[in-house]
Coordinates of N, CA and C and ligand atoms in Angstrom, one line a residue:
M216 N 3.9 -14.2 24.6 CA 3.9 -12.9 24.3 C 2.9 -12.8 23.2
K217 N 1.8 -11.7 23.0 CA 0.7 -11.6 22.1 C 1.2 -11.3 21.1
K218 N 1.0 -12.1 19.7 CA 1.4 -12.0 18.6 C 0.9 -10.6 18.0
K219 N 1.9 -9.9 17.0 CA 1.5 -8.7 16.7 C 0.4 -8.7 15.7
E220 N -0.4 -7.6 15.8 CA -1.5 -7.6 14.7 C -0.5 -7.4 13.5
I221 N -1.1 -8.0 12.2 CA -0.4 -7.8 10.8 C -1.5 -7.6 10.2
I222 N -1.5 -5.9 9.1 CA -2.6 -5.5 8.4 C -2.5 -6.0 7.1
I223 N -3.2 -7.1 6.5 CA -3.3 -7.4 5.3 C -4.1 -6.5 4.3
A224 N -3.4 -6.2 3.3 CA -4.2 -5.6 2.2 C -3.9 -6.1 0.9
P225 N -4.8 -6.7 0.4 CA -5.2 -7.6 -1.0 C -5.0 -6.2 -2.1
S226 N -4.4 -6.5 -3.1 CA -4.2 -5.6 -4.3 C -5.3 -5.7 -5.2
I227 N -6.5 -4.9 -5.4 CA -7.2 -4.9 -6.3 C -6.8 -5.1 -7.9
L228 N -5.6 -4.8 -8.1 CA -4.8 -4.6 -9.5 C -5.0 -5.9 -9.9
A229 N -5.2 -6.9 -8.8 CA -4.5 -8.5 -9.6 C -6.1 -9.1 -9.7
S230 N -7.2 -8.4 -8.9 CA -8.4 -8.9 -9.3 C -9.1 -9.1 -10.7
D231 N -10.4 -9.8 -10.6 CA -11.2 -9.8 -11.7 C -12.0 -8.2 -11.9
F232 N -11.2 -7.6 -12.8 CA -12.1 -6.2 -13.1 C -13.8 -6.3 -13.8
A233 N -14.0 -7.5 -14.0 CA -15.2 -7.7 -14.7 C -16.2 -8.1 -13.7
N234 N -15.8 -8.5 -12.7 CA -16.4 -8.8 -11.1 C -16.2 -8.0 -10.0
L235 N -15.6 -6.8 -10.1 CA -15.6 -6.3 -9.1 C -16.2 -6.0 -7.9
Q236 N -17.6 -6.1 -8.0 CA -18.2 -6.2 -6.8 C -18.4 -7.9 -6.1
K237 N -18.0 -8.7 -6.8 CA -18.0 -10.0 -6.2 C -16.7 -10.0 -5.5
E238 N -15.6 -9.4 -6.0 CA -14.2 -9.5 -5.5 C -14.4 -8.3 -4.4
C239 N -15.1 -7.5 -4.3 CA -15.2 -6.5 -3.1 C -15.8 -7.3 -1.5
E240 N -16.9 -8.0 -2.4 CA -17.8 -9.0 -1.2 C -16.7 -10.2 -0.8
M241 N -16.0 -10.6 -1.5 CA -15.0 -11.5 -0.8 C -14.1 -11.1 0.2
L242 N -13.4 -9.5 0.0 CA -12.7 -9.2 0.7 C -13.5 -8.7 1.8
N243 N -14.7 -8.3 1.9 CA -15.5 -7.9 3.1 C -15.8 -8.8 3.8
R244 N -15.9 -10.4 3.3 CA -16.1 -11.7 4.4 C -14.5 -12.2 4.6
S245 N -13.7 -11.7 4.0 CA -12.3 -12.4 4.5 C -11.3 -11.8 5.6
D246 N -10.2 -12.2 5.8 CA -9.7 -11.6 6.9 C -8.7 -10.5 6.6
A247 N -8.9 -10.0 5.7 CA -8.3 -8.8 4.9 C -8.6 -7.6 5.8
D248 N -7.7 -6.4 5.9 CA -8.0 -5.5 6.8 C -8.5 -4.0 5.8
W249 N -7.6 -3.8 4.7 CA -7.8 -3.0 4.0 C -8.0 -3.2 2.6
F250 N -8.3 -2.5 1.5 CA -8.2 -2.4 0.1 C -7.2 -2.2 -0.2
H251 N -6.1 -2.6 -1.1 CA -5.2 -1.9 -1.5 C -5.6 -1.4 -2.8
I252 N -5.6 -0.1 -3.3 CA -5.8 0.5 -4.8 C -4.5 1.0 -5.4
D253 N -4.1 0.6 -6.4 CA -2.8 1.0 -7.3 C -3.5 1.9 -8.3
V254 N -3.0 3.2 -8.2 CA -3.4 4.1 -9.3 C -2.0 4.3 -10.1
M255 N -2.0 4.0 -11.2 CA -0.8 4.3 -12.4 C -1.2 5.3 -13.8
D256 N -0.3 6.2 -13.4 CA -0.6 7.2 -14.7 C 0.2 6.9 -15.8
G257 N 1.1 6.0 -16.4 CA 1.7 6.2 -17.5 C 2.6 7.0 -17.4
V258 N 3.3 7.6 -16.6 CA 4.3 8.6 -16.4 C 5.2 8.2 -15.2
F259 N 4.8 8.1 -14.4 CA 5.7 7.8 -13.1 C 6.2 6.6 -13.0
V260 N 5.0 5.6 -13.7 CA 5.5 4.3 -13.9 C 5.2 3.9 -15.3
P261 N 5.4 2.8 -16.0 CA 5.3 2.5 -17.3 C 4.1 1.7 -17.7
N262 N 2.9 2.3 -16.7 CA 1.5 1.4 -17.0 C 0.2 2.3 -16.5
I263 N -0.7 2.1 -16.9 CA -1.8 2.9 -16.6 C -2.8 1.8 -16.1
S264 N -3.4 2.0 -15.0 CA -4.4 1.1 -14.0 C -5.6 1.8 -14.2
F265 N -6.2 2.8 -13.3 CA -7.5 3.0 -13.3 C -7.3 4.2 -12.4
G266 N -8.9 5.0 -12.3 CA -8.6 6.2 -11.8 C -10.1 6.5 -10.8
M267 N -10.5 7.9 -10.8 CA -11.4 7.8 -9.9 C -12.9 6.9 -10.1
P268 N -13.5 6.9 -11.3 CA -14.7 6.4 -11.5 C -14.6 4.8 -10.8
V269 N -13.2 4.3 -11.2 CA -13.4 2.8 -10.9 C -13.3 3.0 -9.3
I270 N -12.2 3.5 -8.5 CA -12.3 4.1 -7.0 C -13.7 4.2 -6.4
K271 N -14.3 4.9 -7.3 CA -15.6 5.1 -6.7 C -16.7 4.2 -6.5
A272 N -16.6 3.0 -7.7 CA -17.2 2.0 -8.2 C -16.9 0.9 -6.8
I273 N -15.5 0.7 -6.5 CA -15.3 -0.1 -5.4 C -15.7 0.2 -3.9
K274 N -15.7 1.9 -3.9 CA -16.1 2.5 -2.7 C -17.3 2.1 -2.2
K275 N -18.3 1.7 -3.2 CA -19.8 1.6 -3.1 C -19.7 -0.1 -2.0
H276 N -19.0 -0.8 -2.4 CA -18.7 -2.3 -2.2 C -17.9 -2.5 -0.7
A277 N -17.0 -1.6 -0.8 CA -15.9 -1.8 0.3 C -16.5 -1.6 1.5
E278 N -16.6 -2.5 2.5 CA -16.3 -2.3 3.9 C -15.5 -2.0 4.9
K279 N -14.1 -1.9 4.2 CA -13.1 -1.9 5.1 C -12.4 -0.4 4.5
P280 N -11.1 0.0 5.1 CA -10.5 1.3 4.7 C -9.9 0.9 3.2
M281 N -10.0 1.9 2.5 CA -9.3 1.8 1.2 C -8.1 2.5 1.5
D282 N -6.9 1.9 0.9 CA -5.3 2.2 1.0 C -5.2 2.2 -0.6
V283 N -5.2 3.8 -0.5 CA -4.8 4.3 -2.3 C -3.1 4.4 -2.4
H284 N -2.5 3.8 -3.0 CA -1.5 4.0 -3.5 C -1.3 4.6 -5.0
L285 N -0.9 5.9 -4.7 CA -0.7 6.8 -6.0 C 0.8 6.8 -6.6
M286 N 0.8 6.1 -7.7 CA 2.2 6.1 -8.9 C 1.9 6.7 -9.7
I287 N 1.9 8.2 -9.3 CA 1.5 9.2 -10.3 C 2.4 10.5 -10.0
V288 N 2.7 11.2 -11.0 CA 3.5 12.4 -10.9 C 2.7 13.6 -10.2
Q289 N 3.2 14.3 -9.5 CA 2.4 15.7 -8.8 C 1.2 15.1 -8.4
P290 N 1.3 14.1 -7.2 CA 0.0 13.8 -6.6 C -0.7 15.0 -6.0
E291 N 0.0 16.0 -5.5 CA -0.6 16.8 -4.9 C -2.0 17.2 -5.7
R292 N -1.9 17.3 -7.3 CA -3.0 17.9 -7.6 C -4.2 17.2 -7.5
Y293 N -4.3 16.0 -7.0 CA -5.5 15.3 -7.0 C -5.8 14.6 -5.6
I294 N -5.3 15.5 -4.5 CA -5.6 14.9 -3.0 C -7.2 15.1 -2.7
K295 N -7.7 16.3 -3.1 CA -9.0 16.2 -2.7 C -10.0 15.4 -3.6
D296 N -9.7 15.1 -4.8 CA -10.6 14.0 -5.8 C -10.3 12.7 -4.9
F297 N -9.2 12.3 -4.3 CA -9.0 11.1 -4.0 C -10.1 11.0 -2.5
K298 N -9.7 11.9 -1.7 CA -10.8 11.9 -0.9 C -12.0 11.6 -1.0
E299 N -12.5 12.6 -2.1 CA -14.0 12.4 -2.5 C -14.4 11.1 -3.2
A300 N -13.3 10.3 -3.6 CA -13.4 9.0 -4.2 C -13.6 8.0 -3.3
G301 N -13.2 8.5 -2.0 CA -13.3 7.1 -1.1 C -12.2 6.8 -0.4
A302 N -10.9 7.5 -0.8 CA -9.6 7.2 0.1 C -9.7 7.5 1.7
D303 N -9.2 6.5 2.5 CA -9.3 6.7 3.8 C -7.5 6.8 4.2
L304 N -6.6 6.3 3.3 CA -5.4 6.4 3.5 C -4.5 6.8 2.3
L305 N -4.1 7.7 2.1 CA -3.4 8.0 0.7 C -1.8 8.2 0.8
T306 N -1.4 7.7 -0.5 CA 0.4 7.1 -0.1 C 0.7 7.7 -1.2
V307 N 1.5 8.7 -1.3 CA 2.5 9.2 -2.7 C 3.9 8.6 -2.4
H308 N 4.7 8.7 -3.6 CA 6.0 8.3 -3.7 C 6.9 9.5 -3.4
L309 N 8.0 9.4 -2.6 CA 8.7 10.1 -2.5 C 9.4 10.6 -3.6
E310 N 9.6 10.0 -4.7 CA 10.4 10.3 -5.6 C 9.4 11.1 -6.7
A311 N 8.1 11.5 -6.5 CA 7.2 11.9 -7.0 C 6.7 13.2 -6.9
S312 N 7.1 13.7 -5.6 CA 6.2 14.7 -5.0 C 7.7 15.5 -4.6
T313 N 7.9 16.9 -5.1 CA 9.0 17.7 -4.8 C 8.6 18.5 -3.6
H314 N 7.3 18.8 -3.1 CA 7.0 19.6 -1.6 C 6.5 18.2 -0.9
L315 N 7.1 17.3 -0.7 CA 6.5 16.0 -0.1 C 5.7 16.8 1.6
H316 N 6.6 17.5 2.3 CA 6.2 17.8 3.7 C 4.7 18.5 3.1
R317 N 4.8 19.7 2.4 CA 3.5 20.2 2.2 C 2.6 19.3 1.5
T318 N 2.7 18.3 0.8 CA 1.7 17.5 0.1 C 0.9 16.5 1.6
V319 N 2.1 15.9 2.3 CA 1.8 15.3 3.2 C 0.8 16.1 4.3
Q320 N 0.8 17.3 4.6 CA 0.3 18.2 5.4 C -1.5 18.4 4.9
E321 N -1.4 18.5 3.4 CA -2.7 18.7 2.6 C -3.4 17.4 2.8
I322 N -2.7 16.1 2.7 CA -3.2 14.8 3.0 C -4.1 14.8 4.1
K323 N -3.4 15.1 5.3 CA -4.0 15.0 6.7 C -5.1 16.2 6.8
A324 N -4.6 17.3 6.3 CA -5.9 18.3 6.5 C -7.1 17.7 5.7
A325 N -6.9 16.9 4.3 CA -8.4 16.3 3.7 C -9.0 15.4 4.6
G326 N -8.6 15.0 5.7 CA -9.0 14.1 6.6 C -8.7 12.6 6.3
M327 N -7.4 12.5 5.6 CA -6.9 11.1 5.2 C -5.7 10.6 6.3
K328 N -5.4 9.6 6.3 CA -4.0 9.3 6.9 C -3.3 9.3 5.9
A329 N -1.6 9.6 5.9 CA -0.6 9.8 4.9 C 0.4 9.0 4.8
G330 N 0.6 8.2 3.7 CA 1.9 7.5 3.6 C 2.7 8.1 2.5
V331 N 3.8 7.6 2.8 CA 5.1 8.0 1.6 C 5.6 6.5 1.4
S332 N 5.4 6.7 0.0 CA 6.7 5.3 -0.6 C 7.6 5.3 -1.3
I333 N 8.8 4.2 -1.1 CA 9.9 4.4 -1.7 C 10.2 3.2 -2.7
N334 N 10.8 3.7 -3.8 CA 11.4 2.6 -4.8 C 12.2 2.0 -4.3
P335 N 12.5 0.8 -5.0 CA 13.6 -0.2 -4.4 C 14.9 0.4 -4.5
H336 N 15.3 1.5 -5.6 CA 16.6 2.1 -5.3 C 16.5 3.2 -4.2
T337 N 15.4 3.7 -3.6 CA 15.5 5.0 -2.9 C 16.0 4.5 -1.2
S338 N 16.9 5.2 -0.9 CA 17.5 4.8 1.0 C 16.2 5.2 1.4
V339 N 16.2 4.4 2.8 CA 15.5 4.7 3.7 C 15.9 5.9 4.4
S340 N 16.9 6.3 4.5 CA 17.6 7.3 5.1 C 16.8 8.5 4.8
L341 N 16.4 8.6 3.3 CA 16.0 10.1 2.9 C 14.4 10.2 3.6
L342 N 14.0 9.1 4.5 CA 12.6 9.6 4.9 C 12.9 10.0 6.2
E343 N 14.3 10.3 6.9 CA 14.3 11.0 8.2 C 13.6 12.2 8.6
D344 N 13.5 13.1 7.8 CA 12.6 14.4 8.3 C 11.3 14.5 7.7
I345 N 10.7 13.2 7.4 CA 9.2 13.3 7.1 C 8.7 12.1 8.0
L346 N 9.4 11.3 8.6 CA 9.1 10.2 9.2 C 8.2 10.5 10.2
A347 N 8.1 11.8 11.1 CA 7.3 11.9 12.2 C 6.0 12.6 12.0
D348 N 6.0 13.0 10.7 CA 4.6 13.6 10.1 C 3.6 12.5 9.4
I349 N 4.1 11.3 9.3 CA 3.4 10.5 8.3 C 2.8 9.2 9.5
D350 N 2.0 8.7 8.6 CA 1.2 7.4 9.1 C 1.9 6.1 9.0
L351 N 2.2 6.0 7.7 CA 2.6 4.8 6.9 C 3.9 5.0 6.1
V352 N 4.5 4.3 6.2 CA 5.7 4.1 4.8 C 5.6 2.8 4.2
L353 N 5.5 2.8 2.7 CA 5.2 1.9 1.7 C 6.3 1.4 1.1
V354 N 7.3 0.4 1.7 CA 8.6 -0.1 1.0 C 8.4 -0.8 -0.2
M355 N 8.5 -0.3 -1.3 CA 8.1 -0.8 -2.6 C 9.3 -2.2 -2.9
S356 N 8.8 -3.3 -3.1 CA 9.6 -4.6 -2.9 C 9.8 -5.0 -4.4
V357 N 9.3 -4.4 -5.2 CA 9.2 -4.6 -6.7 C 9.6 -3.0 -7.5
N358 N 10.0 -3.1 -8.7 CA 9.8 -1.8 -8.9 C 8.2 -1.6 -9.4
P359 N 7.6 -0.3 -9.2 CA 6.3 -0.5 -9.2 C 5.9 -0.2 -10.7
G360 N 4.5 -0.6 -10.9 CA 4.0 -0.4 -12.2 C 3.3 -1.6 -12.7
F361 N 3.6 -2.7 -12.2 CA 3.1 -4.1 -12.4 C 2.9 -5.1 -11.2
G362 N 1.9 -5.9 -11.5 CA 1.7 -6.9 -10.4 C 2.3 -8.1 -10.9
G363 N 2.5 -9.1 -10.0 CA 3.1 -10.4 -10.7 C 5.0 -10.3 -10.7
Q364 N 5.4 -9.6 -10.1 CA 6.8 -9.6 -10.4 C 7.4 -10.1 -9.0
S365 N 8.9 -10.6 -9.3 CA 9.3 -11.2 -8.0 C 9.9 -10.1 -6.9
F366 N 10.1 -10.6 -5.6 CA 10.5 -10.1 -4.9 C 11.9 -9.4 -4.7
I367 N 12.2 -8.1 -4.4 CA 13.3 -8.0 -4.1 C 13.9 -8.3 -2.8
E368 N 15.2 -9.1 -2.4 CA 15.6 -9.6 -1.5 C 16.1 -8.4 -0.3
N369 N 16.6 -7.3 -1.2 CA 17.4 -6.2 -0.2 C 16.3 -5.5 1.1
T370 N 15.0 -6.0 0.3 CA 13.8 -5.3 1.2 C 13.9 -5.6 2.4
Y371 N 14.1 -6.7 2.9 CA 14.3 -6.9 4.3 C 15.0 -6.0 5.3
S372 N 16.2 -5.9 4.9 CA 17.3 -4.8 5.5 C 16.5 -3.4 5.4
K373 N 16.0 -2.7 4.6 CA 15.5 -1.7 4.5 C 14.5 -1.6 5.3
V374 N 13.5 -2.8 5.5 CA 12.4 -2.8 6.8 C 13.0 -2.7 8.0
E375 N 14.1 -3.3 8.3 CA 14.9 -3.4 9.6 C 15.7 -1.8 10.0
E376 N 16.2 -1.4 8.8 CA 16.6 0.0 8.9 C 15.5 0.8 9.4
L377 N 14.4 0.9 8.8 CA 13.2 1.8 8.7 C 12.6 1.6 10.1
R378 N 12.5 0.1 10.6 CA 11.8 0.0 12.1 C 12.7 0.8 13.0
E379 N 13.9 0.7 13.0 CA 14.7 1.1 14.1 C 14.8 2.7 13.8
M380 N 14.9 3.3 12.9 CA 14.6 4.8 12.7 C 13.5 5.1 13.4
A381 N 12.5 4.5 13.0 CA 10.8 4.5 13.4 C 11.1 4.6 15.1
G382 N 11.9 3.8 15.8 CA 11.8 3.6 17.2 C 11.9 4.9 18.0
S383 N 12.7 6.2 17.4 CA 12.8 6.9 18.0 C 12.0 8.2 17.4
L384 N 11.6 8.2 16.3 CA 11.1 9.2 15.5 C 9.3 8.7 15.5
N385 N 9.0 7.8 15.3 CA 7.5 7.7 14.9 C 7.3 6.2 15.6
P386 N 7.1 5.9 16.8 CA 7.1 4.3 17.2 C 5.7 3.8 16.7
D387 N 4.7 4.6 16.3 CA 3.6 4.0 16.0 C 3.4 3.6 14.4
L388 N 4.5 4.0 13.8 CA 4.5 4.2 12.2 C 4.1 2.5 11.6
I389 N 3.3 2.6 10.5 CA 2.9 1.5 9.9 C 3.9 1.2 8.9
I390 N 4.7 0.1 9.0 CA 5.6 -0.1 7.6 C 5.0 -1.4 6.9
E391 N 4.3 -0.8 5.6 CA 3.6 -1.7 4.8 C 4.7 -1.9 3.5
V392 N 4.8 -3.4 3.1 CA 5.8 -3.7 2.1 C 4.9 -4.3 0.8
D393 N 4.8 -3.8 -0.3 CA 4.4 -4.0 -1.6 C 5.0 -4.8 -2.7
G394 N 4.6 -5.5 -3.3 CA 5.3 -6.4 -4.1 C 6.0 -7.8 -4.1
G395 N 5.3 -8.5 -4.8 CA 6.0 -10.0 -4.5 C 5.8 -10.6 -3.3
V396 N 5.0 -10.1 -2.6 CA 4.5 -10.7 -1.1 C 4.1 -11.9 -1.4
N397 N 4.6 -12.7 -0.5 CA 3.8 -14.4 -0.3 C 3.9 -14.8 0.8
I398 N 3.7 -16.1 1.1 CA 3.6 -16.6 2.5 C 5.0 -16.9 2.8
Q399 N 6.0 -17.4 1.7 CA 7.4 -17.5 2.3 C 8.1 -16.2 2.8
N400 N 8.1 -14.9 2.2 CA 8.8 -13.9 2.5 C 7.9 -13.0 3.6
A401 N 6.5 -13.5 3.7 CA 5.8 -12.6 4.8 C 6.1 -12.8 6.2
T402 N 6.7 -14.0 6.6 CA 7.2 -14.2 8.0 C 8.5 -13.3 8.4
E403 N 9.4 -13.4 7.4 CA 10.4 -12.9 7.5 C 10.5 -11.5 7.6
L404 N 9.5 -10.8 6.7 CA 9.0 -9.6 6.6 C 8.6 -8.8 7.8
I405 N 7.7 -9.6 8.7 CA 7.3 -9.4 9.8 C 8.3 -9.3 11.0
A406 N 9.3 -10.2 10.9 CA 10.1 -10.4 11.7 C 11.2 -9.1 11.4
A407 N 11.4 -8.5 10.4 CA 12.2 -7.5 10.1 C 11.5 -6.1 10.3
G408 N 10.5 -6.3 11.0 CA 9.5 -5.0 11.4 C 8.4 -4.5 10.6
A409 N 8.0 -5.5 9.5 CA 6.7 -5.0 8.6 C 5.4 -5.2 9.2
N410 N 4.5 -4.5 9.5 CA 3.2 -4.7 10.0 C 1.8 -4.5 9.2
A411 N 2.2 -4.5 7.9 CA 1.2 -4.4 6.8 C 2.0 -5.0 5.4
L412 N 1.1 -6.2 5.0 CA 1.8 -6.2 3.7 C 0.6 -6.5 2.7
V413 N 1.0 -5.9 1.5 CA 0.2 -6.1 0.1 C 0.5 -7.2 -0.7
A414 N -0.5 -7.8 -1.0 CA -0.3 -8.8 -2.0 C -1.5 -8.9 -3.0
G415 N -1.0 -9.1 -4.1 CA -1.9 -9.0 -5.5 C -1.8 -10.7 -6.0
S416 N -1.0 -10.9 -6.7 CA -1.4 -12.1 -7.3 C -1.1 -13.2 -6.3
F417 N -0.4 -13.2 -5.5 CA -0.6 -14.2 -4.4 C -1.9 -14.6 -3.8
V418 N -2.5 -13.6 -3.8 CA -4.2 -13.8 -3.3 C -5.0 -14.0 -4.2
F419 N -5.1 -13.0 -5.3 CA -6.0 -13.3 -6.4 C -5.7 -14.5 -7.2
K420 N -4.5 -15.0 -7.7 CA -4.4 -16.1 -8.3 C -4.1 -17.4 -7.9
S421 N -4.7 -17.2 -6.5 CA -4.6 -18.5 -5.7 C -6.0 -19.2 -6.0
A422 N -6.0 -20.8 -5.7 CA -7.4 -21.5 -5.7 C -8.3 -20.8 -4.9
N423 N -7.9 -20.6 -3.9 CA -9.2 -19.9 -2.7 C -8.5 -18.6 -2.0
P424 N -8.9 -17.6 -2.9 CA -8.3 -16.4 -2.4 C -8.3 -15.8 -0.8
E425 N -9.7 -16.3 -0.2 CA -10.6 -16.1 1.0 C -9.2 -16.9 1.9
Q426 N -9.2 -18.0 1.7 CA -8.0 -18.9 2.7 C -6.6 -18.3 2.5
T427 N -6.3 -17.7 1.3 CA -5.0 -17.5 1.5 C -4.5 -16.2 2.2
I428 N -5.8 -15.3 2.2 CA -5.6 -14.3 3.1 C -5.6 -14.6 4.7
T429 N -6.4 -15.6 5.0 CA -6.1 -16.2 6.1 C -4.9 -16.5 6.5
E430 N -4.2 -17.2 5.5 CA -3.0 -18.0 5.9 C -1.7 -16.6 6.4
L431 N -2.2 -15.5 5.2 CA -1.0 -14.4 5.4 C -1.6 -13.7 6.7
K432 N -2.6 -13.6 6.8 CA -2.9 -12.9 8.3 C -2.3 -13.4 9.5
N433 N -2.2 -15.2 9.4 CA -1.7 -15.9 10.5 C -0.1 -16.2 10.2
A434 N 0.5 -15.6 9.4 CA 1.8 -15.6 8.8 C 3.1 -15.3 10.1
Ligands
LIG525 C1 3.0 -2.4 -8.1 C2 1.6 -2.1 -6.9 C3 1.4 -3.3 -6.1 C4 1.1 -4.8 -6.9 C5 1.4 -5.7 -6.1 O1 3.4 -1.7 -8.7 O2 2.1 -1.0 -6.2 O3 0.3 -3.2 -5.4 O4 -0.2 -4.8 -7.6 O5 1.1 -7.0 -6.8 P1 1.8 -8.4 -6.6 O6 1.5 -8.8 -5.0 O7 1.2 -9.3 -7.7 O8 3.3 -8.1 -6.6
LIG526 ZN1 0.6 -0.9 -4.7

């Protein structure tokens, strides 16, 4: 049987911000599929990362799709701005969007793929009525806000449950896992039904990030 294709999305948050162009060029050369861009507002999560000017700067050098993960309250306020900054896929948190269905429709109308993310404490069952409308679910395997945290083991069963639910509601659903991903848990996550993996520290803090990406790609 042909091995299923896994999307690898290294998280820029763990890269060297003083050398962003170099980091982008490394990702362009590598087996990475997407650039994962973490936007934090200091309200939804207890940390602030970066916003539009930095995303625009990355876009100038990125030759692969930009997977933008919004950890901000009321994400619907900025949909057009993120499109203009270069987002190809825009993911909002279920916990941060009161009118999630409307937000998802607006993301798609703006010409982007739409993703919904859930925090570790949020039940997969809450996605049932939005699943058919979205391209991707981002399952958080750490509490969002910081890179370098350890992976929460309960994620495997959430991914399994979600893949089962997607079977009838959205067979093409991309299930992406974010937080504490490494070569050890990657294989088990893929077996559980994940087909996109975000990795920050594991890639950028390794001796050879390009090779680490290849290892994840072949996990
Ligand atoms: C966490 C972010 C992640 C983070 C992953 O809030 O959403 O994308 O950068 O970093 P690692 O892989 O180091 O856990
Ligand atoms: Zn993320």
